[in-house]
Amino acid sequence: MSEMKRYPVDPEFAAKAHIDNAKYLAMYEQSIKDPDAFWGEHGKRLDWFGPYSRVKHTSFDPHNVDIRWFEDGTLNAAYNCLDRHLEQRGDQVAIIWEGDDPSESEKISYRDLHERVCRLANALKAEGVEKGDVVTLYMPMIPEAAVAMLACARLGAVHSVVFGGFSPEALANRIEGAASRLVITSDYSRRGGKVVPLKANVDEALADPAAARYCKKVVVVKRTDDELAWHDHRDLWYHEITVKASIECPAEELNAEDPLFILYTSGSTGKPKGLEHTTGGYLVYASMTHEYVFDYREGDIYWCTADVGWVTGHSYIVYGPLANGATTLMFEGVPSYPDNSRFGRVIEKHRVNQFYTAPTAIRALMQQGEEVLGDADLSSLRLLGSVGEPINPEAWEWYHRVVGQGRCPIVDTWWQTETGGIMITPLPGATATKPGSATRPFFGVQPALVDKQGNELEGAVEGNLVIKDSWPGQSRSIWGDHERFVQTYFSTFKGYYTTGDGARRDEEGYYWITGRVDDVLNVSGHRMGTAEIESALVAHPAVAEAAVVGYPHSVKGQGIYVYVTLQAGFEQSDELMKALRHWVRREIGPIASPDLIQFAPGMPKTRSGKIMRRILRKIAEDDFSSLGDTSTLADPSVVDDLIAKRLNRW
Ligand code: 6R9
């Protein structure tokens, strides 16, 4: 394993930060010892219409999974993200929108955003949308996506955002699954100079009678002047219905446990699950983590590069930042358009202070070399964040050195769609960091490691990552299928929330996420995280990306199958294969030596950039007859190439 490095907290940063280490330790202890008092106090960060008298009412007992926070309080999420800021900061910029085309950008004040949300909420009401109805959003990264989320929240309607990169079939399934009666979309989306026909995809989804049975209206934002097929009985132009709507729209008084949104996410098996999040606990948790993890301060410009189609976009582009009265940047484009310096250009243009992105983006930039951000002025940056997958130490170091210029702390934030907000993370003024470790739990979060039988493990050890007790941001259920929720998350290890991830805890109590538990290999009785081997491989100068899976091996139980994408300028060869094998032996040890190494020009990735290991495992097992649904891949054609060149043939 590569030498463990440690980056202490900069005392100057700590002196100005919300939370230093002493404060972290004291607050953490209180949050665990007396969650009612702790969250009762921090719940006050929101404006409540009716106060809560009960704070925590939760049970992880598989016979009675029941999660409620602030259950007798009433509030409205849109009110907390908009109305309550108007007096103090009505003219402050709420959303900076940066278009795909660098010449397009827009600044929207809190007052303006409030007005837009009220107009759309009234227009939706006029179309019959009521409290409790599910509205599906299938949108590009344009301000109207945030407006639509908040308009739903204002009415008590439940939004279900479906990532704009999903296929019509995936969209139809989600419309049907949520019995959604209205879709908000855009004529086209623009990304990386290309246009995607979103509205045509909605038409195709609604050609499916199962979806059309529920969905009767489609609201369309006009993004381009291109031609469009139109259905008069069903389709409505966003600009036409909002222009005539009133800018007065009272925010519905909702219960803390009324649903705010559902968000579909893929499990390892079965159809996607619609995770349900409710209003009070979610918003308390999203806003508090946003403030403390990113050390957000008044006047900061904060940029999270996620898409609103994912939970990161929900919690850390829209709800967390806006509840805090922050200025949040929303980016329509991609890091490589018009060229690879785009992230740097946007940081420079808007003087971004906090920058939050994913390891896959960092590695893509890293492949282009140290000069990738051009001569962009990055001096405004104060903090960097990472989310979505384990970050390998080399990418961490590169991010720190090249983007953060050695000056900015990095917060490697571990969490999930199910958790609503960040769970394990450094706090920049409190936590010394180690590249590759998500470090310590946020307030109120009690991680634990258990063995296969569910016994809790103590000390420096590796195991299944579980959470011992509830936190306010936790998902309450799977929409329409509470039993599946109980089965998936509370039945494997009784009394715990099962994350599905594995982790290692070091001597200092820091957590190192090793990846999904189903990705853990057992080779000759040795347990190994695929992420660990990948991280070693990616550290080799010839390797751009690596994915490791297990395959059945007659002697070792499981063998190690490696897919490697080379950096530009490197050729595949037997020598290189040998060198890589040797490299891994040296980095981790002989037990981690790859059995098979397949050079792969591309990996099968979801459109959010996650490698689909399920597919790689199947190919490694020489069983590609049942690859499952590959339609949601960013580029389904890579699969054929991988199959043609597979190495494990019976
Ligand atoms: C927020 C988000 C959740 C899964 C999670 C884990 C992986 C996320 C991570 C990380 C290591 C991190 N993951 N953050 N692994 N370090 N900092 O990504 O939600 O899309 O539901 O994915 O992503 O495996 O279980 P989601």
XYZ file of C-alpha atoms and ligand atoms in Angstrom, residues 265 311-312 386-391 412-418 438 499 501 513 515-516 610, ligand 1:
49
model
C -31.523 4.761 -7.365
C -28.958 13.141 -4.684
C -25.849 15.324 -4.567
C -15.060 14.932 -3.420
C -18.064 12.598 -3.563
C -19.506 9.540 -5.253
C -16.808 6.910 -5.095
C -13.621 6.194 -3.252
C -10.947 8.658 -4.289
C -13.841 13.473 0.940
C -17.527 13.068 1.736
C -19.052 9.633 2.034
C -22.816 9.318 1.843
C -25.631 7.819 -0.216
C -28.992 8.600 -1.785
C -30.436 6.810 1.239
C -13.380 9.908 4.379
C -25.011 0.699 3.929
C -20.387 -0.571 1.645
C -14.443 3.167 2.376
C -16.340 0.079 -1.978
C -19.550 -1.881 -2.196
C -19.974 5.090 -12.023
C -23.697 10.680 -2.663
C -23.728 9.512 -3.589
C -23.653 5.976 -2.939
C -22.451 5.061 -3.013
C -21.949 4.673 -1.660
C -20.482 4.398 -1.951
C -20.146 5.426 -3.010
C -20.141 7.854 -2.323
C -18.153 8.083 -1.506
C -18.329 6.741 -1.895
C -16.220 6.226 -1.166
C -16.888 8.455 -0.939
N -19.578 6.644 -2.412
N -19.292 8.737 -1.786
N -17.369 5.828 -1.722
N -15.963 7.483 -0.787
N -16.610 9.720 -0.568
O -22.804 9.262 -4.333
O -24.875 8.752 -3.525
O -25.251 7.809 -5.849
O -26.434 6.888 -3.798
O -23.992 6.474 -4.215
O -21.366 5.729 -3.651
O -20.333 3.114 -2.487
O -22.639 3.547 -1.153
P -25.202 7.479 -4.408
